[in-house]
Amino acid sequence: MTSVNSLVDIAVFGIVGAIMMAALVGLLLVASGRAGGVSPGVQRGFAAAALALLVAVPTLAAINVLASGAGFWRAFAVAACVAAIAAAVNIGLSPLVARRQGSAGTVLRPSLPVFAIGLVLCLALGLVTAGLAALFA
């Protein structure tokens, strides 16, 4: 029964992370639509907010898994999947921002190395956030 709970946690927290990431990218699109464009300070602020989101939502998912009595590795798996969903939304919507800013040439193109690096980063993020959850739970 715990595996079904893990799937529900991935779905719920993944959807929440995806919606919040899409809202953040939408705010960046609105900010970039202004006449002056987006300053580097604003871009750094949005990057920091996206990173905070990529850490907070998987950590909350892992805390929820640990609170249900599951082990660390199950919390790691849930956190890595939630991070992958939120990161996929961020990567999927980044061409919209790049096109709006006129820098379409610098967008990452989906390829095997990009997906491999993304997977490694999501696994590392899952490990970090599960560790944070173990400290807080």
Short mmCIF file of N, CA and C in Angstrom, two decimals:
data_model
loop_
_atom_site.label_atom_id
_atom_site.label_comp_id
_atom_site.label_asym_id
_atom_site.label_seq_id
_atom_site.Cartn_x
_atom_site.Cartn_y
_atom_site.Cartn_z
N MET A 1 0.82 -1.19 0.00
CA MET A 1 0.00 0.00 0.00
C MET A 1 0.87 1.26 0.00
N THR A 2 2.08 1.13 0.51
CA THR A 2 2.95 2.29 0.56
C THR A 2 3.36 2.74 -0.83
N SER A 3 3.48 1.80 -1.77
CA SER A 3 3.87 2.19 -3.13
C SER A 3 2.81 3.03 -3.80
N VAL A 4 1.53 2.74 -3.52
CA VAL A 4 0.46 3.57 -4.07
C VAL A 4 0.52 4.96 -3.46
N ASN A 5 0.82 5.03 -2.17
CA ASN A 5 0.96 6.33 -1.52
C ASN A 5 2.10 7.13 -2.15
N SER A 6 3.18 6.46 -2.51
CA SER A 6 4.30 7.13 -3.15
C SER A 6 3.91 7.68 -4.52
N LEU A 7 3.13 6.92 -5.26
CA LEU A 7 2.66 7.40 -6.56
C LEU A 7 1.74 8.61 -6.41
N VAL A 8 0.91 8.57 -5.38
CA VAL A 8 0.03 9.72 -5.12
C VAL A 8 0.86 10.94 -4.73
N ASP A 9 1.89 10.72 -3.90
CA ASP A 9 2.77 11.83 -3.52
C ASP A 9 3.48 12.41 -4.74
N ILE A 10 3.95 11.55 -5.64
CA ILE A 10 4.61 12.03 -6.85
C ILE A 10 3.63 12.84 -7.69
N ALA A 11 2.41 12.34 -7.83
CA ALA A 11 1.42 13.04 -8.65
C ALA A 11 1.05 14.39 -8.03
N VAL A 12 0.75 14.38 -6.74
CA VAL A 12 0.30 15.62 -6.09
C VAL A 12 1.42 16.66 -6.06
N PHE A 13 2.55 16.28 -5.53
CA PHE A 13 3.64 17.25 -5.42
C PHE A 13 4.24 17.59 -6.78
N GLY A 14 4.22 16.64 -7.71
CA GLY A 14 4.68 16.93 -9.07
C GLY A 14 3.80 17.95 -9.76
N ILE A 15 2.49 17.80 -9.60
CA ILE A 15 1.56 18.77 -10.20
C ILE A 15 1.72 20.14 -9.54
N VAL A 16 1.86 20.17 -8.23
CA VAL A 16 2.06 21.45 -7.53
C VAL A 16 3.35 22.11 -8.00
N GLY A 17 4.43 21.33 -8.08
CA GLY A 17 5.70 21.89 -8.55
C GLY A 17 5.62 22.37 -9.98
N ALA A 18 4.92 21.61 -10.83
CA ALA A 18 4.78 22.01 -12.24
C ALA A 18 3.97 23.29 -12.37
N ILE A 19 2.91 23.40 -11.62
CA ILE A 19 2.08 24.61 -11.68
C ILE A 19 2.86 25.82 -11.17
N MET A 20 3.57 25.64 -10.06
CA MET A 20 4.34 26.76 -9.52
C MET A 20 5.47 27.17 -10.46
N MET A 21 6.11 26.19 -11.11
CA MET A 21 7.19 26.50 -12.05
C MET A 21 6.62 27.20 -13.28
N ALA A 22 5.47 26.75 -13.76
CA ALA A 22 4.84 27.40 -14.92
C ALA A 22 4.42 28.82 -14.57
N ALA A 23 3.94 29.03 -13.35
CA ALA A 23 3.58 30.38 -12.92
C ALA A 23 4.82 31.27 -12.85
N LEU A 24 5.92 30.73 -12.38
CA LEU A 24 7.16 31.50 -12.31
C LEU A 24 7.65 31.87 -13.70
N VAL A 25 7.59 30.94 -14.63
CA VAL A 25 7.99 31.23 -16.01
C VAL A 25 7.03 32.24 -16.63
N GLY A 26 5.75 32.13 -16.31
CA GLY A 26 4.77 33.11 -16.79
C GLY A 26 5.08 34.51 -16.28
N LEU A 27 5.47 34.62 -15.02
CA LEU A 27 5.87 35.93 -14.49
C LEU A 27 7.10 36.46 -15.21
N LEU A 28 8.02 35.58 -15.54
CA LEU A 28 9.20 36.00 -16.28
C LEU A 28 8.82 36.46 -17.68
N LEU A 29 7.85 35.79 -18.30
CA LEU A 29 7.37 36.22 -19.61
C LEU A 29 6.72 37.60 -19.54
N VAL A 30 5.95 37.84 -18.50
CA VAL A 30 5.32 39.15 -18.33
C VAL A 30 6.38 40.22 -18.10
N ALA A 31 7.38 39.88 -17.28
CA ALA A 31 8.45 40.85 -17.02
C ALA A 31 9.28 41.13 -18.26
N SER A 32 9.47 40.11 -19.11
CA SER A 32 10.27 40.31 -20.31
C SER A 32 9.48 41.01 -21.41
N GLY A 33 8.18 41.10 -21.28
CA GLY A 33 7.36 41.75 -22.29
C GLY A 33 7.37 43.26 -22.20
N ARG A 34 7.94 43.77 -21.14
CA ARG A 34 8.00 45.23 -20.99
C ARG A 34 9.01 45.82 -21.95
N ALA A 35 8.94 47.10 -22.15
CA ALA A 35 9.77 47.77 -23.17
C ALA A 35 11.27 47.60 -22.92
N GLY A 36 11.70 47.66 -21.68
CA GLY A 36 13.13 47.59 -21.39
C GLY A 36 13.67 46.18 -21.33
N GLY A 37 12.81 45.18 -21.37
CA GLY A 37 13.27 43.80 -21.23
C GLY A 37 13.53 43.47 -19.78
N VAL A 38 14.29 42.43 -19.55
CA VAL A 38 14.58 41.98 -18.20
C VAL A 38 16.04 42.24 -17.89
N SER A 39 16.29 42.88 -16.78
CA SER A 39 17.67 43.17 -16.38
C SER A 39 18.32 41.90 -15.84
N PRO A 40 19.64 41.85 -15.81
CA PRO A 40 20.32 40.67 -15.28
C PRO A 40 19.97 40.40 -13.81
N GLY A 41 19.71 41.45 -13.04
CA GLY A 41 19.33 41.26 -11.64
C GLY A 41 17.99 40.55 -11.51
N VAL A 42 17.05 40.91 -12.37
CA VAL A 42 15.74 40.24 -12.36
C VAL A 42 15.89 38.80 -12.80
N GLN A 43 16.73 38.55 -13.79
CA GLN A 43 16.96 37.18 -14.24
C GLN A 43 17.57 36.33 -13.13
N ARG A 44 18.51 36.90 -12.39
CA ARG A 44 19.09 36.17 -11.27
C ARG A 44 18.05 35.91 -10.19
N GLY A 45 17.17 36.86 -9.98
CA GLY A 45 16.09 36.67 -9.00
C GLY A 45 15.16 35.54 -9.38
N PHE A 46 14.79 35.48 -10.66
CA PHE A 46 13.94 34.40 -11.13
C PHE A 46 14.67 33.05 -11.06
N ALA A 47 15.96 33.05 -11.36
CA ALA A 47 16.73 31.81 -11.26
C ALA A 47 16.81 31.33 -9.81
N ALA A 48 16.98 32.26 -8.88
CA ALA A 48 17.01 31.89 -7.47
C ALA A 48 15.66 31.36 -7.01
N ALA A 49 14.58 31.97 -7.49
CA ALA A 49 13.24 31.49 -7.13
C ALA A 49 12.99 30.10 -7.71
N ALA A 50 13.44 29.85 -8.93
CA ALA A 50 13.27 28.53 -9.54
C ALA A 50 14.08 27.48 -8.78
N LEU A 51 15.29 27.83 -8.37
CA LEU A 51 16.11 26.90 -7.59
C LEU A 51 15.48 26.61 -6.23
N ALA A 52 14.96 27.66 -5.59
CA ALA A 52 14.28 27.47 -4.30
C ALA A 52 13.06 26.56 -4.47
N LEU A 53 12.36 26.73 -5.56
CA LEU A 53 11.20 25.88 -5.83
C LEU A 53 11.63 24.43 -6.10
N LEU A 54 12.74 24.26 -6.81
CA LEU A 54 13.24 22.92 -7.10
C LEU A 54 13.77 22.22 -5.85
N VAL A 55 14.03 22.96 -4.80
CA VAL A 55 14.47 22.36 -3.55
C VAL A 55 13.29 22.19 -2.59
N ALA A 56 12.41 23.17 -2.51
CA ALA A 56 11.34 23.16 -1.51
C ALA A 56 10.28 22.08 -1.79
N VAL A 57 9.81 22.00 -3.01
CA VAL A 57 8.71 21.06 -3.30
C VAL A 57 9.16 19.60 -3.14
N PRO A 58 10.31 19.17 -3.69
CA PRO A 58 10.74 17.78 -3.42
C PRO A 58 11.03 17.51 -1.95
N THR A 59 11.52 18.52 -1.23
CA THR A 59 11.76 18.33 0.20
C THR A 59 10.46 18.09 0.94
N LEU A 60 9.43 18.86 0.60
CA LEU A 60 8.12 18.66 1.23
C LEU A 60 7.55 17.28 0.88
N ALA A 61 7.75 16.84 -0.36
CA ALA A 61 7.29 15.51 -0.75
C ALA A 61 8.02 14.43 0.04
N ALA A 62 9.33 14.59 0.20
CA ALA A 62 10.11 13.61 0.95
C ALA A 62 9.74 13.61 2.43
N ILE A 63 9.45 14.77 2.98
CA ILE A 63 8.99 14.84 4.37
C ILE A 63 7.69 14.09 4.53
N ASN A 64 6.80 14.25 3.57
CA ASN A 64 5.52 13.55 3.62
C ASN A 64 5.72 12.04 3.56
N VAL A 65 6.64 11.59 2.73
CA VAL A 65 6.90 10.16 2.62
C VAL A 65 7.52 9.63 3.91
N LEU A 66 8.47 10.36 4.45
CA LEU A 66 9.10 9.92 5.70
C LEU A 66 8.12 9.92 6.86
N ALA A 67 7.19 10.86 6.86
CA ALA A 67 6.19 10.93 7.93
C ALA A 67 5.22 9.76 7.86
N SER A 68 5.06 9.18 6.67
CA SER A 68 4.16 8.03 6.55
C SER A 68 4.81 6.73 6.99
N GLY A 69 6.07 6.77 7.35
CA GLY A 69 6.75 5.59 7.85
C GLY A 69 7.62 4.89 6.82
N ALA A 70 7.69 5.40 5.62
CA ALA A 70 8.54 4.79 4.60
C ALA A 70 10.00 5.16 4.87
N GLY A 71 10.89 4.47 4.21
CA GLY A 71 12.31 4.67 4.43
C GLY A 71 12.90 5.80 3.61
N PHE A 72 14.21 6.00 3.82
CA PHE A 72 14.92 7.09 3.16
C PHE A 72 14.94 6.92 1.65
N TRP A 73 15.14 5.69 1.17
CA TRP A 73 15.28 5.49 -0.27
C TRP A 73 13.96 5.70 -1.00
N ARG A 74 12.86 5.41 -0.34
CA ARG A 74 11.57 5.71 -0.97
C ARG A 74 11.36 7.22 -1.01
N ALA A 75 11.78 7.92 0.03
CA ALA A 75 11.69 9.38 0.03
C ALA A 75 12.59 9.96 -1.06
N PHE A 76 13.77 9.37 -1.25
CA PHE A 76 14.67 9.80 -2.32
C PHE A 76 14.02 9.61 -3.68
N ALA A 77 13.39 8.46 -3.91
CA ALA A 77 12.76 8.20 -5.20
C ALA A 77 11.62 9.18 -5.48
N VAL A 78 10.81 9.46 -4.47
CA VAL A 78 9.71 10.40 -4.64
C VAL A 78 10.26 11.80 -4.90
N ALA A 79 11.26 12.21 -4.14
CA ALA A 79 11.84 13.55 -4.31
C ALA A 79 12.48 13.71 -5.68
N ALA A 80 13.17 12.67 -6.16
CA ALA A 80 13.80 12.75 -7.47
C ALA A 80 12.75 12.84 -8.58
N CYS A 81 11.66 12.10 -8.45
CA CYS A 81 10.59 12.16 -9.46
C CYS A 81 9.90 13.52 -9.46
N VAL A 82 9.65 14.07 -8.29
CA VAL A 82 9.02 15.39 -8.20
C VAL A 82 9.96 16.45 -8.77
N ALA A 83 11.23 16.36 -8.47
CA ALA A 83 12.20 17.31 -9.04
C ALA A 83 12.26 17.18 -10.55
N ALA A 84 12.16 15.96 -11.06
CA ALA A 84 12.20 15.75 -12.51
C ALA A 84 10.98 16.37 -13.19
N ILE A 85 9.83 16.27 -12.57
CA ILE A 85 8.62 16.87 -13.16
C ILE A 85 8.74 18.38 -13.20
N ALA A 86 9.16 18.99 -12.08
CA ALA A 86 9.29 20.45 -12.04
C ALA A 86 10.38 20.92 -12.99
N ALA A 87 11.49 20.21 -13.07
CA ALA A 87 12.57 20.60 -13.98
C ALA A 87 12.14 20.44 -15.43
N ALA A 88 11.35 19.42 -15.73
CA ALA A 88 10.87 19.23 -17.10
C ALA A 88 9.99 20.38 -17.55
N VAL A 89 9.16 20.88 -16.65
CA VAL A 89 8.32 22.03 -16.98
C VAL A 89 9.19 23.26 -17.21
N ASN A 90 10.20 23.44 -16.37
CA ASN A 90 11.09 24.58 -16.52
C ASN A 90 11.84 24.51 -17.85
N ILE A 91 12.36 23.35 -18.19
CA ILE A 91 13.09 23.20 -19.45
C ILE A 91 12.15 23.30 -20.64
N GLY A 92 10.95 22.77 -20.50
CA GLY A 92 9.99 22.82 -21.59
C GLY A 92 9.49 24.21 -21.91
N LEU A 93 9.40 25.06 -20.89
CA LEU A 93 8.91 26.42 -21.11
C LEU A 93 10.01 27.44 -21.36
N SER A 94 11.27 27.06 -21.18
CA SER A 94 12.35 28.02 -21.38
C SER A 94 12.48 28.53 -22.81
N PRO A 95 12.13 27.77 -23.85
CA PRO A 95 12.19 28.35 -25.19
C PRO A 95 11.23 29.52 -25.38
N LEU A 96 10.11 29.52 -24.66
CA LEU A 96 9.19 30.66 -24.75
C LEU A 96 9.84 31.94 -24.25
N VAL A 97 10.53 31.84 -23.14
CA VAL A 97 11.21 33.01 -22.58
C VAL A 97 12.34 33.45 -23.50
N ALA A 98 13.10 32.50 -24.01
CA ALA A 98 14.22 32.84 -24.90
C ALA A 98 13.72 33.50 -26.18
N ARG A 99 12.62 33.00 -26.72
CA ARG A 99 12.07 33.60 -27.93
C ARG A 99 11.56 35.01 -27.64
N ARG A 100 10.98 35.21 -26.48
CA ARG A 100 10.45 36.52 -26.11
C ARG A 100 11.57 37.53 -25.95
N GLN A 101 12.73 37.04 -25.46
CA GLN A 101 13.87 37.93 -25.25
C GLN A 101 14.74 38.04 -26.48
N GLY A 102 14.45 37.29 -27.52
CA GLY A 102 15.22 37.38 -28.76
C GLY A 102 16.51 36.62 -28.73
N SER A 103 16.67 35.67 -27.81
CA SER A 103 17.90 34.89 -27.73
C SER A 103 17.60 33.42 -27.96
N ALA A 104 16.91 33.09 -29.03
CA ALA A 104 16.51 31.72 -29.30
C ALA A 104 17.69 30.82 -29.61
N GLY A 105 18.83 31.37 -29.93
CA GLY A 105 20.00 30.55 -30.25
C GLY A 105 20.66 29.94 -29.04
N THR A 106 20.38 30.43 -27.83
CA THR A 106 21.04 29.94 -26.63
C THR A 106 20.20 28.92 -25.87
N VAL A 107 19.09 28.48 -26.42
CA VAL A 107 18.22 27.54 -25.74
C VAL A 107 18.79 26.13 -25.89
N LEU A 108 18.70 25.35 -24.81
CA LEU A 108 19.14 23.96 -24.88
C LEU A 108 18.22 23.17 -25.80
N ARG A 109 18.80 22.44 -26.70
CA ARG A 109 18.03 21.59 -27.59
C ARG A 109 17.91 20.21 -26.95
N PRO A 110 16.73 19.60 -27.00
CA PRO A 110 16.60 18.25 -26.43
C PRO A 110 17.48 17.25 -27.17
N SER A 111 18.41 16.66 -26.47
CA SER A 111 19.29 15.64 -27.03
C SER A 111 19.63 14.67 -25.91
N LEU A 112 20.26 13.59 -26.24
CA LEU A 112 20.59 12.57 -25.25
C LEU A 112 21.51 13.12 -24.14
N PRO A 113 22.56 13.89 -24.45
CA PRO A 113 23.38 14.45 -23.37
C PRO A 113 22.61 15.41 -22.46
N VAL A 114 21.70 16.20 -23.04
CA VAL A 114 20.91 17.12 -22.21
C VAL A 114 20.02 16.32 -21.26
N PHE A 115 19.39 15.26 -21.77
CA PHE A 115 18.53 14.44 -20.92
C PHE A 115 19.35 13.71 -19.86
N ALA A 116 20.55 13.25 -20.21
CA ALA A 116 21.39 12.54 -19.25
C ALA A 116 21.85 13.48 -18.13
N ILE A 117 22.25 14.68 -18.49
CA ILE A 117 22.65 15.66 -17.47
C ILE A 117 21.47 16.04 -16.60
N GLY A 118 20.31 16.21 -17.21
CA GLY A 118 19.10 16.51 -16.44
C GLY A 118 18.75 15.40 -15.47
N LEU A 119 18.89 14.15 -15.91
CA LEU A 119 18.61 13.01 -15.03
C LEU A 119 19.58 12.98 -13.85
N VAL A 120 20.86 13.19 -14.12
CA VAL A 120 21.85 13.19 -13.05
C VAL A 120 21.57 14.33 -12.06
N LEU A 121 21.22 15.50 -12.57
CA LEU A 121 20.89 16.62 -11.68
C LEU A 121 19.66 16.34 -10.85
N CYS A 122 18.64 15.73 -11.44
CA CYS A 122 17.43 15.40 -10.68
C CYS A 122 17.71 14.34 -9.62
N LEU A 123 18.56 13.37 -9.93
CA LEU A 123 18.93 12.38 -8.92
C LEU A 123 19.73 13.02 -7.78
N ALA A 124 20.64 13.92 -8.12
CA ALA A 124 21.39 14.62 -7.08
C ALA A 124 20.47 15.50 -6.24
N LEU A 125 19.54 16.17 -6.91
CA LEU A 125 18.57 17.00 -6.18
C LEU A 125 17.68 16.15 -5.30
N GLY A 126 17.30 14.97 -5.77
CA GLY A 126 16.51 14.05 -4.94
C GLY A 126 17.27 13.60 -3.72
N LEU A 127 18.56 13.34 -3.88
CA LEU A 127 19.39 12.91 -2.75
C LEU A 127 19.53 14.04 -1.72
N VAL A 128 19.77 15.25 -2.21
CA VAL A 128 19.91 16.39 -1.31
C VAL A 128 18.61 16.67 -0.57
N THR A 129 17.50 16.67 -1.31
CA THR A 129 16.23 17.01 -0.67
C THR A 129 15.75 15.90 0.26
N ALA A 130 16.04 14.65 -0.05
CA ALA A 130 15.70 13.57 0.88
C ALA A 130 16.55 13.68 2.14
N GLY A 131 17.80 14.09 2.00
CA GLY A 131 18.63 14.33 3.17
C GLY A 131 18.10 15.47 4.02
N LEU A 132 17.68 16.55 3.36
CA LEU A 132 17.06 17.64 4.11
C LEU A 132 15.78 17.19 4.81
N ALA A 133 15.00 16.38 4.12
CA ALA A 133 13.76 15.88 4.72
C ALA A 133 14.04 14.99 5.93
N ALA A 134 15.11 14.20 5.86
CA ALA A 134 15.48 13.37 6.99
C ALA A 134 15.88 14.22 8.20
N LEU A 135 16.46 15.38 7.94
CA LEU A 135 16.80 16.28 9.04
C LEU A 135 15.56 16.92 9.65
N PHE A 136 14.58 17.25 8.83
CA PHE A 136 13.39 17.95 9.30
C PHE A 136 12.31 17.01 9.82
N ALA A 137 12.28 15.77 9.36
CA ALA A 137 11.20 14.84 9.76
C ALA A 137 11.50 14.16 11.07
#
